[in-house]
Amino acid sequence: MREVAAIGVGITKWGELWEKSFRDIYVETALLALEDAGVDKIDSMYVGSMSSGLFVAQEHIAALLADYLGRASVPSTRVETACASGGVAMKLGYMEVATGVSDVVLVSGIEKMTDVSGNEATYALGTAADQEYEGYHGITFPGLYALIAVAHMEKYGTTREQLAMVAVKNHKNGSKNPVAQFPFEVTVDQVLNSVKIADPLRILDCSPITDGAAAVILCPVEMAKKMQKPIVKIIGAGQATDTIELSQRKDLTWLNAVYLAANGAYKMADKKPEDIDLVEVHDCFTIAEICVTEARGFVEKGKGGEAVEQGLTAIDGKISVNPSGGLKSKGHPVGASGVAQAVEVVKQLRGECGDRQIPDARIGMTQNMGGSGASAVVHIFERE
Amino acid sequence: MREVAAIGVGITKWGELWEKSFRDIYVETALLALEDAGVDKIDSMYVGSMSSGLFVAQEHIAALLADYLGRASVPSTRVETACASGGVAMKLGYMEVATGVSDVVLVSGIEKMTDVSGNEATYALGTAADQEYEGYHGITFPGLYALIAVAHMEKYGTTREQLAMVAVKNHKNGSKNPVAQFPFEVTVDQVLNSVKIADPLRILDCSPITDGAAAVILCPVEMAKKMQKPIVKIIGAGQATDTIELSQRKDLTWLNAVYLAANGAYKMADKKPEDIDLVEVHDCFTIAEICVTEARGFVEKGKGGEAVEQGLTAIDGKISVNPSGGLKSKGHPVGASGVAQAVEVVKQLRGECGDRQIPDARIGMTQNMGGSGASAVVHIFERE
């Protein structure tokens, strides 16, 4: 297997981008990544998108986006694993370069979610749950994660305030991220008094509905060195699944797919949880970040709430979690989030994050998941 | 790169399967493939599906199907490239085994298209075209392929009867295929007098709307030999794209992505068009088979109509095209078709096709495409 480097990244301002079309958002983001990488010719493309069919009435986006990027003829594949689509696209691009099938691969993620009504968006997102055994009974994702939150609070004594502190931390980080959809700080009181969505979760516990894309260019490390690019290597990748229905899990609070995917990545990279300087995690809801902190081995089971309260996951803590602002503040265009995590990690490891830069960050991780954790994918990056 | 074998295949009766759910169809098909392969443990799964979101209101099917197959924890990825989704899933499974990332990979394709109305199905299929520049103006796939047919008839003198002969040939083959949706013969007169859909195409020029799945188990040849399985190797794979809009092509009759994908596969396999004994091609419409026959290099440009008229593509012709009955007679559950092509080729190369068996078939090809040819993927298989 060849060593793989991420040599170019691209992301543009996320939000309600009504003035731009799906293909516009993609092309401007991909061009930024190509420019950053200093390459023009690509061998292959992967596009992560959860539901372009339901959000913008367009499937077959892999060919469409290759065409609009001026790259018709290049093999182009869309990947879908709900909100983990971007992360799995990264894994396939990594595999293709590592194994020598291709040299230069453009990996991107995109979702345009605000061209439909809020109800339609909730419906589309609901298709990441088991529609026959969950959706049919009326539950949506805030409800599913609320069940996880209640279970975590009952089992481990996690407090409502600790959930709020996740939002406070991530908005603080996101306030320094120029591409974030909601780049402002919030207080614990504001979270606790925001509109209730699904008890105990309030609106400020939830990631937003977002239009956006992100792109990364991968190539062999050897090629990157010849081009005299800063070297950020992908040194570990892991992917796993869990039961799609939350009700089928032995323990609602334990994200087993995240645990398995992280273990796969640690093993490949020969790293331990304590080796990681920063991690971008899938905080679709505040409780999700707490459960992920545990499943990826940073703290023991049940201690994720305490970790945020003690500041261990703050940008200047023992390990920085979501320095970008996370899904919570940066936004969550579902299929793009996994790729955007890689963009942040690459920029942090290159020291390009300005006010939210983690000093001397050397090893970073991304953790992306779909549904209530039935799909999970983890990558580890290292600066050379 | 390791040599890769297809050691197990599964397919069940296709048609309007109202008595079975999406997950039922998948599980029964995948279990057949596992049984045929004689394996229980799989390392990874790929699922090709074009629009589970619009057809059955369910995204995130990769995790859902891993779970319902009793394989929750296994990495599972859905691939979407419109009607080429199954073929691209095959390519990713092949890459994963060839490169040593995984040993045993379950590749499948599935679409359940008849749980929605005919109008809704037409809408869903239309999302494989450019929705802004094609769909918005009201054109659907029969219309797009009708434009190709008119261009081919004008440019090369292809006749209406030659188009009909594709349907006659494929239905004749399909009449001997127990899993075919429409296992009956048709005559040229019946095709010419069937309901007009988009001039010059009539309903018997069109592939049907189908529920169905297909599955293939891939593993290293070395492992297959140890298991004393009949060896059918994948020796070539190619993928390419073209402009998504038909109007952007220099020549409406030329499927450039098919040409590029086939060339990639020939090159990898070190084979020429005349080396192939049988090919399963993407005959979504009769004209499509004619254009593919040309683009994959079996005959010169413009000679695809003559080839069928002269019987060169008949089951006992120079090269058997669509011995399974093709999309036309076997059915076209869009995301499954590319995998079902591989199932037929493997069965033909193993000599298991009964009344439609091609004597001593040794090298087979599959050609799968999406939209009006903007995505294309080709594989070459060889019996050892």
PDB file of N, CA and C in Angstrom, chain A residues 23 46 50-51 54 57-60 63-64 67-68 72-82 88 92 95 99 123 127-133 239-241 243-245 260 370-371 375, chain B residues 23 46 50-51 54 57-60 63-64 67-68 73-82 88 92 95 99 123 127-133 239-241 243-245 260 370-371 374-375:
ATOM      1  N   ARG A  23     -25.119  22.551  -8.275  1.00  0.00           N
ATOM      2  CA  ARG A  23     -23.881  22.372  -9.058  1.00  0.00           C
ATOM      3  C   ARG A  23     -22.918  23.543  -8.862  1.00  0.00           C
ATOM      4  N   TYR A  46     -14.988  10.854  -6.159  1.00  0.00           N
ATOM      5  CA  TYR A  46     -16.035  10.310  -5.286  1.00  0.00           C
ATOM      6  C   TYR A  46     -16.824  11.476  -4.710  1.00  0.00           C
ATOM      7  N   MET A  50     -26.133  12.414   0.815  1.00  0.00           N
ATOM      8  CA  MET A  50     -27.121  11.518   1.404  1.00  0.00           C
ATOM      9  C   MET A  50     -28.370  11.372   0.555  1.00  0.00           C
ATOM     10  N   SER A  51     -28.975  12.497   0.186  1.00  0.00           N
ATOM     11  CA  SER A  51     -30.244  12.368  -0.529  1.00  0.00           C
ATOM     12  C   SER A  51     -30.454  13.498  -1.509  1.00  0.00           C
ATOM     13  N   LEU A  54     -34.089  13.411  -2.784  1.00  0.00           N
ATOM     14  CA  LEU A  54     -35.181  14.036  -2.037  1.00  0.00           C
ATOM     15  C   LEU A  54     -34.950  15.527  -1.814  1.00  0.00           C
ATOM     16  N   ALA A  57     -34.061  16.708  -6.064  1.00  0.00           N
ATOM     17  CA  ALA A  57     -34.676  15.975  -7.175  1.00  0.00           C
ATOM     18  C   ALA A  57     -33.667  15.601  -8.262  1.00  0.00           C
ATOM     19  N   GLN A  58     -32.455  15.285  -7.845  1.00  0.00           N
ATOM     20  CA  GLN A  58     -31.419  14.936  -8.809  1.00  0.00           C
ATOM     21  C   GLN A  58     -30.613  13.763  -8.281  1.00  0.00           C
ATOM     22  N   GLU A  59     -30.696  12.603  -8.956  1.00  0.00           N
ATOM     23  CA  GLU A  59     -29.746  11.531  -8.683  1.00  0.00           C
ATOM     24  C   GLU A  59     -28.686  11.627  -9.784  1.00  0.00           C
ATOM     25  N   HIS A  60     -27.822  10.638  -9.853  1.00  0.00           N
ATOM     26  CA  HIS A  60     -26.785  10.597 -10.899  1.00  0.00           C
ATOM     27  C   HIS A  60     -25.867  11.813 -10.811  1.00  0.00           C
ATOM     28  N   ALA A  63     -21.873  11.822 -12.180  1.00  0.00           N
ATOM     29  CA  ALA A  63     -21.604  12.185 -13.572  1.00  0.00           C
ATOM     30  C   ALA A  63     -21.896  13.666 -13.799  1.00  0.00           C
ATOM     31  N   LEU A  64     -23.007  14.139 -13.246  1.00  0.00           N
ATOM     32  CA  LEU A  64     -23.385  15.541 -13.438  1.00  0.00           C
ATOM     33  C   LEU A  64     -22.284  16.478 -12.941  1.00  0.00           C
ATOM     34  N   ASP A  67     -19.141  16.456 -15.018  1.00  0.00           N
ATOM     35  CA  ASP A  67     -19.406  17.238 -16.223  1.00  0.00           C
ATOM     36  C   ASP A  67     -19.302  18.739 -15.931  1.00  0.00           C
ATOM     37  N   TYR A  68     -19.994  19.208 -14.885  1.00  0.00           N
ATOM     38  CA  TYR A  68     -19.993  20.643 -14.600  1.00  0.00           C
ATOM     39  C   TYR A  68     -18.652  21.142 -14.093  1.00  0.00           C
ATOM     40  N   ALA A  72     -15.832  15.741 -17.585  1.00  0.00           N
ATOM     41  CA  ALA A  72     -16.571  14.607 -18.165  1.00  0.00           C
ATOM     42  C   ALA A  72     -15.550  13.683 -18.790  1.00  0.00           C
ATOM     43  N   SER A  73     -15.688  12.404 -18.514  1.00  0.00           N
ATOM     44  CA  SER A  73     -14.861  11.270 -18.934  1.00  0.00           C
ATOM     45  C   SER A  73     -14.220  10.617 -17.712  1.00  0.00           C
ATOM     46  N   VAL A  74     -13.906  11.433 -16.681  1.00  0.00           N
ATOM     47  CA  VAL A  74     -13.297  10.886 -15.459  1.00  0.00           C
ATOM     48  C   VAL A  74     -14.302   9.985 -14.723  1.00  0.00           C
ATOM     49  N   PRO A  75     -13.881   8.792 -14.292  1.00  0.00           N
ATOM     50  CA  PRO A  75     -14.782   7.948 -13.491  1.00  0.00           C
ATOM     51  C   PRO A  75     -15.244   8.705 -12.247  1.00  0.00           C
ATOM     52  N   SER A  76     -16.529   8.672 -11.984  1.00  0.00           N
ATOM     53  CA  SER A  76     -17.078   9.465 -10.884  1.00  0.00           C
ATOM     54  C   SER A  76     -18.185   8.671 -10.214  1.00  0.00           C
ATOM     55  N   THR A  77     -18.097   8.534  -8.903  1.00  0.00           N
ATOM     56  CA  THR A  77     -18.994   7.656  -8.155  1.00  0.00           C
ATOM     57  C   THR A  77     -19.588   8.376  -6.962  1.00  0.00           C
ATOM     58  N   ARG A  78     -20.899   8.285  -6.805  1.00  0.00           N
ATOM     59  CA  ARG A  78     -21.538   8.813  -5.604  1.00  0.00           C
ATOM     60  C   ARG A  78     -21.646   7.718  -4.543  1.00  0.00           C
ATOM     61  N   VAL A  79     -21.412   8.130  -3.328  1.00  0.00           N
ATOM     62  CA  VAL A  79     -21.459   7.229  -2.190  1.00  0.00           C
ATOM     63  C   VAL A  79     -22.536   7.728  -1.246  1.00  0.00           C
ATOM     64  N   GLU A  80     -23.336   6.805  -0.705  1.00  0.00           N
ATOM     65  CA  GLU A  80     -24.373   7.204   0.252  1.00  0.00           C
ATOM     66  C   GLU A  80     -24.393   6.265   1.450  1.00  0.00           C
ATOM     67  N   THR A  81     -24.141   6.805   2.602  1.00  0.00           N
ATOM     68  CA  THR A  81     -24.317   6.085   3.862  1.00  0.00           C
ATOM     69  C   THR A  81     -24.909   7.097   4.848  1.00  0.00           C
ATOM     70  N   ALA A  82     -26.020   7.706   4.421  1.00  0.00           N
ATOM     71  CA  ALA A  82     -26.691   8.755   5.204  1.00  0.00           C
ATOM     72  C   ALA A  82     -25.683   9.866   5.543  1.00  0.00           C
ATOM     73  N   VAL A  88     -17.308   8.172   4.102  1.00  0.00           N
ATOM     74  CA  VAL A  88     -17.096   6.933   3.339  1.00  0.00           C
ATOM     75  C   VAL A  88     -16.521   7.258   1.956  1.00  0.00           C
ATOM     76  N   LEU A  92     -13.059   5.621   0.365  1.00  0.00           N
ATOM     77  CA  LEU A  92     -12.901   5.015  -0.962  1.00  0.00           C
ATOM     78  C   LEU A  92     -11.801   5.721  -1.749  1.00  0.00           C
ATOM     79  N   MET A  95      -8.568   4.519  -0.374  1.00  0.00           N
ATOM     80  CA  MET A  95      -8.268   3.152  -0.825  1.00  0.00           C
ATOM     81  C   MET A  95      -7.758   3.168  -2.261  1.00  0.00           C
ATOM     82  N   THR A  99      -3.867   1.971  -2.972  1.00  0.00           N
ATOM     83  CA  THR A  99      -3.651   0.704  -3.667  1.00  0.00           C
ATOM     84  C   THR A  99      -3.062   0.895  -5.056  1.00  0.00           C
ATOM     85  N   TYR A 123     -38.483  14.972   6.602  1.00  0.00           N
ATOM     86  CA  TYR A 123     -38.834  13.697   5.959  1.00  0.00           C
ATOM     87  C   TYR A 123     -37.601  13.069   5.306  1.00  0.00           C
ATOM     88  N   THR A 127     -35.269   9.389   6.345  1.00  0.00           N
ATOM     89  CA  THR A 127     -34.980   8.185   5.557  1.00  0.00           C
ATOM     90  C   THR A 127     -33.630   7.560   5.928  1.00  0.00           C
ATOM     91  N   ALA A 128     -32.890   8.188   6.844  1.00  0.00           N
ATOM     92  CA  ALA A 128     -31.662   7.576   7.369  1.00  0.00           C
ATOM     93  C   ALA A 128     -31.980   6.635   8.530  1.00  0.00           C
ATOM     94  N   ALA A 129     -33.199   6.718   9.054  1.00  0.00           N
ATOM     95  CA  ALA A 129     -33.638   5.790  10.109  1.00  0.00           C
ATOM     96  C   ALA A 129     -34.370   4.629   9.431  1.00  0.00           C
ATOM     97  N   ASP A 130     -34.711   3.622  10.195  1.00  0.00           N
ATOM     98  CA  ASP A 130     -35.470   2.513   9.631  1.00  0.00           C
ATOM     99  C   ASP A 130     -36.901   2.998   9.402  1.00  0.00           C
ATOM    100  N   GLN A 131     -37.258   3.183   8.126  1.00  0.00           N
ATOM    101  CA  GLN A 131     -38.560   3.770   7.826  1.00  0.00           C
ATOM    102  C   GLN A 131     -39.718   2.865   8.241  1.00  0.00           C
ATOM    103  N   GLU A 132     -39.510   1.557   8.224  1.00  0.00           N
ATOM    104  CA  GLU A 132     -40.623   0.666   8.563  1.00  0.00           C
ATOM    105  C   GLU A 132     -40.810   0.509  10.070  1.00  0.00           C
ATOM    106  N   TYR A 133     -39.705   0.497  10.818  1.00  0.00           N
ATOM    107  CA  TYR A 133     -39.821   0.241  12.257  1.00  0.00           C
ATOM    108  C   TYR A 133     -39.579   1.477  13.120  1.00  0.00           C
ATOM    109  N   GLN A 239     -14.175   1.612   9.126  1.00  0.00           N
ATOM    110  CA  GLN A 239     -15.609   1.775   8.837  1.00  0.00           C
ATOM    111  C   GLN A 239     -16.345   0.596   9.445  1.00  0.00           C
ATOM    112  N   ALA A 240     -17.542   0.831   9.944  1.00  0.00           N
ATOM    113  CA  ALA A 240     -18.331  -0.264  10.520  1.00  0.00           C
ATOM    114  C   ALA A 240     -19.806   0.104  10.506  1.00  0.00           C
ATOM    115  N   THR A 241     -20.632  -0.892  10.804  1.00  0.00           N
ATOM    116  CA  THR A 241     -22.081  -0.653  10.906  1.00  0.00           C
ATOM    117  C   THR A 241     -22.597  -1.168  12.252  1.00  0.00           C
ATOM    118  N   THR A 243     -26.799  -1.957  14.188  1.00  0.00           N
ATOM    119  CA  THR A 243     -28.214  -2.127  13.832  1.00  0.00           C
ATOM    120  C   THR A 243     -28.771  -0.770  13.419  1.00  0.00           C
ATOM    121  N   ILE A 244     -29.622  -0.773  12.403  1.00  0.00           N
ATOM    122  CA  ILE A 244     -30.178   0.518  11.990  1.00  0.00           C
ATOM    123  C   ILE A 244     -31.188   1.017  13.012  1.00  0.00           C
ATOM    124  N   GLU A 245     -31.918   0.106  13.600  1.00  0.00           N
ATOM    125  CA  GLU A 245     -32.899   0.511  14.624  1.00  0.00           C
ATOM    126  C   GLU A 245     -32.220   0.683  15.968  1.00  0.00           C
ATOM    127  N   LEU A 260     -15.961   0.351  16.697  1.00  0.00           N
ATOM    128  CA  LEU A 260     -15.292  -0.551  15.753  1.00  0.00           C
ATOM    129  C   LEU A 260     -14.507   0.223  14.691  1.00  0.00           C
ATOM    130  N   GLY A 370     -23.712   7.941  10.391  1.00  0.00           N
ATOM    131  CA  GLY A 370     -25.000   8.071   9.727  1.00  0.00           C
ATOM    132  C   GLY A 370     -26.117   7.556  10.601  1.00  0.00           C
ATOM    133  N   GLY A 371     -27.291   8.185  10.465  1.00  0.00           N
ATOM    134  CA  GLY A 371     -28.455   7.767  11.242  1.00  0.00           C
ATOM    135  C   GLY A 371     -28.190   7.936  12.719  1.00  0.00           C
ATOM    136  N   SER A 375     -24.052   3.669  10.715  1.00  0.00           N
ATOM    137  CA  SER A 375     -22.858   3.707   9.863  1.00  0.00           C
ATOM    138  C   SER A 375     -21.835   4.596  10.549  1.00  0.00           C
TER     139      SER A 375
ATOM    140  N   ARG B  23     -36.355  -5.063   1.903  1.00  0.00           N
ATOM    141  CA  ARG B  23     -35.332  -5.813   2.653  1.00  0.00           C
ATOM    142  C   ARG B  23     -35.483  -7.323   2.444  1.00  0.00           C
ATOM    143  N   TYR B  46     -20.991  -3.900  -0.615  1.00  0.00           N
ATOM    144  CA  TYR B  46     -21.374  -2.763  -1.461  1.00  0.00           C
ATOM    145  C   TYR B  46     -22.769  -3.021  -2.004  1.00  0.00           C
ATOM    146  N   MET B  50     -30.172   2.943  -7.264  1.00  0.00           N
ATOM    147  CA  MET B  50     -30.251   4.280  -7.840  1.00  0.00           C
ATOM    148  C   MET B  50     -31.016   5.252  -6.960  1.00  0.00           C
ATOM    149  N   SER B  51     -32.212   4.890  -6.566  1.00  0.00           N
ATOM    150  CA  SER B  51     -33.008   5.863  -5.822  1.00  0.00           C
ATOM    151  C   SER B  51     -33.930   5.191  -4.828  1.00  0.00           C
ATOM    152  N   LEU B  54     -36.419   7.803  -3.436  1.00  0.00           N
ATOM    153  CA  LEU B  54     -37.653   8.140  -4.144  1.00  0.00           C
ATOM    154  C   LEU B  54     -38.549   6.912  -4.364  1.00  0.00           C
ATOM    155  N   ALA B  57     -38.631   5.414  -0.138  1.00  0.00           N
ATOM    156  CA  ALA B  57     -38.518   6.357   0.983  1.00  0.00           C
ATOM    157  C   ALA B  57     -37.513   5.904   2.033  1.00  0.00           C
ATOM    158  N   GLN B  58     -36.445   5.275   1.581  1.00  0.00           N
ATOM    159  CA  GLN B  58     -35.434   4.786   2.522  1.00  0.00           C
ATOM    160  C   GLN B  58     -34.044   5.052   1.958  1.00  0.00           C
ATOM    161  N   GLU B  59     -33.273   5.921   2.617  1.00  0.00           N
ATOM    162  CA  GLU B  59     -31.861   6.019   2.315  1.00  0.00           C
ATOM    163  C   GLU B  59     -31.144   5.194   3.386  1.00  0.00           C
ATOM    164  N   HIS B  60     -29.835   5.273   3.419  1.00  0.00           N
ATOM    165  CA  HIS B  60     -29.047   4.564   4.440  1.00  0.00           C
ATOM    166  C   HIS B  60     -29.261   3.047   4.339  1.00  0.00           C
ATOM    167  N   ALA B  63     -26.402   0.217   5.593  1.00  0.00           N
ATOM    168  CA  ALA B  63     -26.423  -0.248   6.986  1.00  0.00           C
ATOM    169  C   ALA B  63     -27.667  -1.088   7.238  1.00  0.00           C
ATOM    170  N   LEU B  64     -28.804  -0.635   6.720  1.00  0.00           N
ATOM    171  CA  LEU B  64     -30.053  -1.373   6.937  1.00  0.00           C
ATOM    172  C   LEU B  64     -29.949  -2.804   6.417  1.00  0.00           C
ATOM    173  N   ASP B  67     -27.638  -5.028   8.409  1.00  0.00           N
ATOM    174  CA  ASP B  67     -28.348  -5.406   9.636  1.00  0.00           C
ATOM    175  C   ASP B  67     -29.347  -6.540   9.360  1.00  0.00           C
ATOM    176  N   TYR B  68     -30.176  -6.366   8.333  1.00  0.00           N
ATOM    177  CA  TYR B  68     -31.204  -7.385   8.059  1.00  0.00           C
ATOM    178  C   TYR B  68     -30.625  -8.680   7.525  1.00  0.00           C
ATOM    179  N   SER B  73     -22.242  -4.637  11.776  1.00  0.00           N
ATOM    180  CA  SER B  73     -20.838  -4.420  12.153  1.00  0.00           C
ATOM    181  C   SER B  73     -19.961  -4.398  10.902  1.00  0.00           C
ATOM    182  N   VAL B  74     -20.347  -5.184   9.873  1.00  0.00           N
ATOM    183  CA  VAL B  74     -19.564  -5.218   8.636  1.00  0.00           C
ATOM    184  C   VAL B  74     -19.657  -3.867   7.919  1.00  0.00           C
ATOM    185  N   PRO B  75     -18.526  -3.301   7.446  1.00  0.00           N
ATOM    186  CA  PRO B  75     -18.592  -2.054   6.671  1.00  0.00           C
ATOM    187  C   PRO B  75     -19.486  -2.254   5.450  1.00  0.00           C
ATOM    188  N   SER B  76     -20.388  -1.327   5.231  1.00  0.00           N
ATOM    189  CA  SER B  76     -21.361  -1.487   4.150  1.00  0.00           C
ATOM    190  C   SER B  76     -21.607  -0.137   3.501  1.00  0.00           C
ATOM    191  N   THR B  77     -21.482  -0.086   2.181  1.00  0.00           N
ATOM    192  CA  THR B  77     -21.515   1.179   1.450  1.00  0.00           C
ATOM    193  C   THR B  77     -22.472   1.094   0.279  1.00  0.00           C
ATOM    194  N   ARG B  78     -23.351   2.088   0.171  1.00  0.00           N
ATOM    195  CA  ARG B  78     -24.211   2.182  -1.009  1.00  0.00           C
ATOM    196  C   ARG B  78     -23.536   3.038  -2.069  1.00  0.00           C
ATOM    197  N   VAL B  79     -23.697   2.605  -3.302  1.00  0.00           N
ATOM    198  CA  VAL B  79     -23.121   3.285  -4.449  1.00  0.00           C
ATOM    199  C   VAL B  79     -24.262   3.701  -5.361  1.00  0.00           C
ATOM    200  N   GLU B  80     -24.185   4.925  -5.886  1.00  0.00           N
ATOM    201  CA  GLU B  80     -25.237   5.384  -6.810  1.00  0.00           C
ATOM    202  C   GLU B  80     -24.623   6.075  -8.013  1.00  0.00           C
ATOM    203  N   THR B  81     -24.850   5.530  -9.169  1.00  0.00           N
ATOM    204  CA  THR B  81     -24.504   6.186 -10.430  1.00  0.00           C
ATOM    205  C   THR B  81     -25.659   5.896 -11.387  1.00  0.00           C
ATOM    206  N   ALA B  82     -26.871   6.236 -10.943  1.00  0.00           N
ATOM    207  CA  ALA B  82     -28.112   5.970 -11.694  1.00  0.00           C
ATOM    208  C   ALA B  82     -28.183   4.479 -12.035  1.00  0.00           C
ATOM    209  N   VAL B  88     -21.015  -0.235 -10.837  1.00  0.00           N
ATOM    210  CA  VAL B  88     -19.971   0.482 -10.095  1.00  0.00           C
ATOM    211  C   VAL B  88     -19.759  -0.167  -8.725  1.00  0.00           C
ATOM    212  N   LEU B  92     -16.111  -1.469  -7.245  1.00  0.00           N
ATOM    213  CA  LEU B  92     -15.531  -1.166  -5.933  1.00  0.00           C
ATOM    214  C   LEU B  92     -15.234  -2.451  -5.169  1.00  0.00           C
ATOM    215  N   MET B  95     -12.134  -3.873  -6.654  1.00  0.00           N
ATOM    216  CA  MET B  95     -10.940  -3.119  -6.227  1.00  0.00           C
ATOM    217  C   MET B  95     -10.561  -3.506  -4.799  1.00  0.00           C
ATOM    218  N   THR B  99      -6.943  -5.417  -4.209  1.00  0.00           N
ATOM    219  CA  THR B  99      -5.874  -4.681  -3.539  1.00  0.00           C
ATOM    220  C   THR B  99      -5.551  -5.248  -2.160  1.00  0.00           C
ATOM    221  N   TYR B 123     -40.867   9.894 -12.683  1.00  0.00           N
ATOM    222  CA  TYR B 123     -40.199  11.038 -12.050  1.00  0.00           C
ATOM    223  C   TYR B 123     -38.867  10.611 -11.433  1.00  0.00           C
ATOM    224  N   THR B 127     -34.647  11.590 -12.580  1.00  0.00           N
ATOM    225  CA  THR B 127     -33.578  12.237 -11.814  1.00  0.00           C
ATOM    226  C   THR B 127     -32.188  11.737 -12.226  1.00  0.00           C
ATOM    227  N   ALA B 128     -32.141  10.774 -13.155  1.00  0.00           N
ATOM    228  CA  ALA B 128     -30.845  10.354 -13.722  1.00  0.00           C
ATOM    229  C   ALA B 128     -30.441  11.253 -14.882  1.00  0.00           C
ATOM    230  N   ALA B 129     -31.371  12.058 -15.379  1.00  0.00           N
ATOM    231  CA  ALA B 129     -31.065  13.038 -16.428  1.00  0.00           C
ATOM    232  C   ALA B 129     -30.734  14.371 -15.746  1.00  0.00           C
ATOM    233  N   ASP B 130     -30.303  15.333 -16.503  1.00  0.00           N
ATOM    234  CA  ASP B 130     -30.038  16.651 -15.944  1.00  0.00           C
ATOM    235  C   ASP B 130     -31.390  17.305 -15.661  1.00  0.00           C
ATOM    236  N   GLN B 131     -31.734  17.414 -14.382  1.00  0.00           N
ATOM    237  CA  GLN B 131     -33.071  17.917 -14.035  1.00  0.00           C
ATOM    238  C   GLN B 131     -33.254  19.378 -14.429  1.00  0.00           C
ATOM    239  N   GLU B 132     -32.186  20.159 -14.435  1.00  0.00           N
ATOM    240  CA  GLU B 132     -32.349  21.579 -14.754  1.00  0.00           C
ATOM    241  C   GLU B 132     -32.416  21.839 -16.254  1.00  0.00           C
ATOM    242  N   TYR B 133     -31.645  21.071 -17.028  1.00  0.00           N
ATOM    243  CA  TYR B 133     -31.588  21.354 -18.465  1.00  0.00           C
ATOM    244  C   TYR B 133     -32.305  20.314 -19.316  1.00  0.00           C
ATOM    245  N   GLN B 239     -14.290   2.253 -16.012  1.00  0.00           N
ATOM    246  CA  GLN B 239     -15.411   3.144 -15.686  1.00  0.00           C
ATOM    247  C   GLN B 239     -15.125   4.506 -16.297  1.00  0.00           C
ATOM    248  N   ALA B 240     -16.152   5.194 -16.752  1.00  0.00           N
ATOM    249  CA  ALA B 240     -15.966   6.534 -17.323  1.00  0.00           C
ATOM    250  C   ALA B 240     -17.267   7.310 -17.255  1.00  0.00           C
ATOM    251  N   THR B 241     -17.162   8.602 -17.548  1.00  0.00           N
ATOM    252  CA  THR B 241     -18.351   9.446 -17.615  1.00  0.00           C
ATOM    253  C   THR B 241     -18.395  10.202 -18.941  1.00  0.00           C
ATOM    254  N   THR B 243     -20.866  13.753 -20.773  1.00  0.00           N
ATOM    255  CA  THR B 243     -21.741  14.860 -20.384  1.00  0.00           C
ATOM    256  C   THR B 243     -23.080  14.288 -19.944  1.00  0.00           C
ATOM    257  N   ILE B 244     -23.657  14.884 -18.906  1.00  0.00           N
ATOM    258  CA  ILE B 244     -24.954  14.363 -18.454  1.00  0.00           C
ATOM    259  C   ILE B 244     -26.050  14.734 -19.448  1.00  0.00           C
ATOM    260  N   GLU B 245     -25.949  15.903 -20.034  1.00  0.00           N
ATOM    261  CA  GLU B 245     -26.949  16.321 -21.030  1.00  0.00           C
ATOM    262  C   GLU B 245     -26.630  15.731 -22.384  1.00  0.00           C
ATOM    263  N   LEU B 260     -14.891   4.493 -23.545  1.00  0.00           N
ATOM    264  CA  LEU B 260     -13.750   4.653 -22.629  1.00  0.00           C
ATOM    265  C   LEU B 260     -13.706   3.539 -21.583  1.00  0.00           C
ATOM    266  N   GLY B 370     -25.554   4.501 -16.954  1.00  0.00           N
ATOM    267  CA  GLY B 370     -26.542   5.317 -16.256  1.00  0.00           C
ATOM    268  C   GLY B 370     -26.997   6.477 -17.117  1.00  0.00           C
ATOM    269  N   GLY B 371     -28.260   6.863 -16.936  1.00  0.00           N
ATOM    270  CA  GLY B 371     -28.819   7.987 -17.679  1.00  0.00           C
ATOM    271  C   GLY B 371     -28.784   7.694 -19.162  1.00  0.00           C
ATOM    272  N   ALA B 374     -24.201   8.818 -19.429  1.00  0.00           N
ATOM    273  CA  ALA B 374     -23.222   9.694 -18.778  1.00  0.00           C
ATOM    274  C   ALA B 374     -22.325   8.922 -17.816  1.00  0.00           C
ATOM    275  N   SER B 375     -22.794   7.782 -17.314  1.00  0.00           N
ATOM    276  CA  SER B 375     -21.945   6.899 -16.498  1.00  0.00           C
ATOM    277  C   SER B 375     -21.875   5.562 -17.205  1.00  0.00           C
TER     278      SER B 375
END
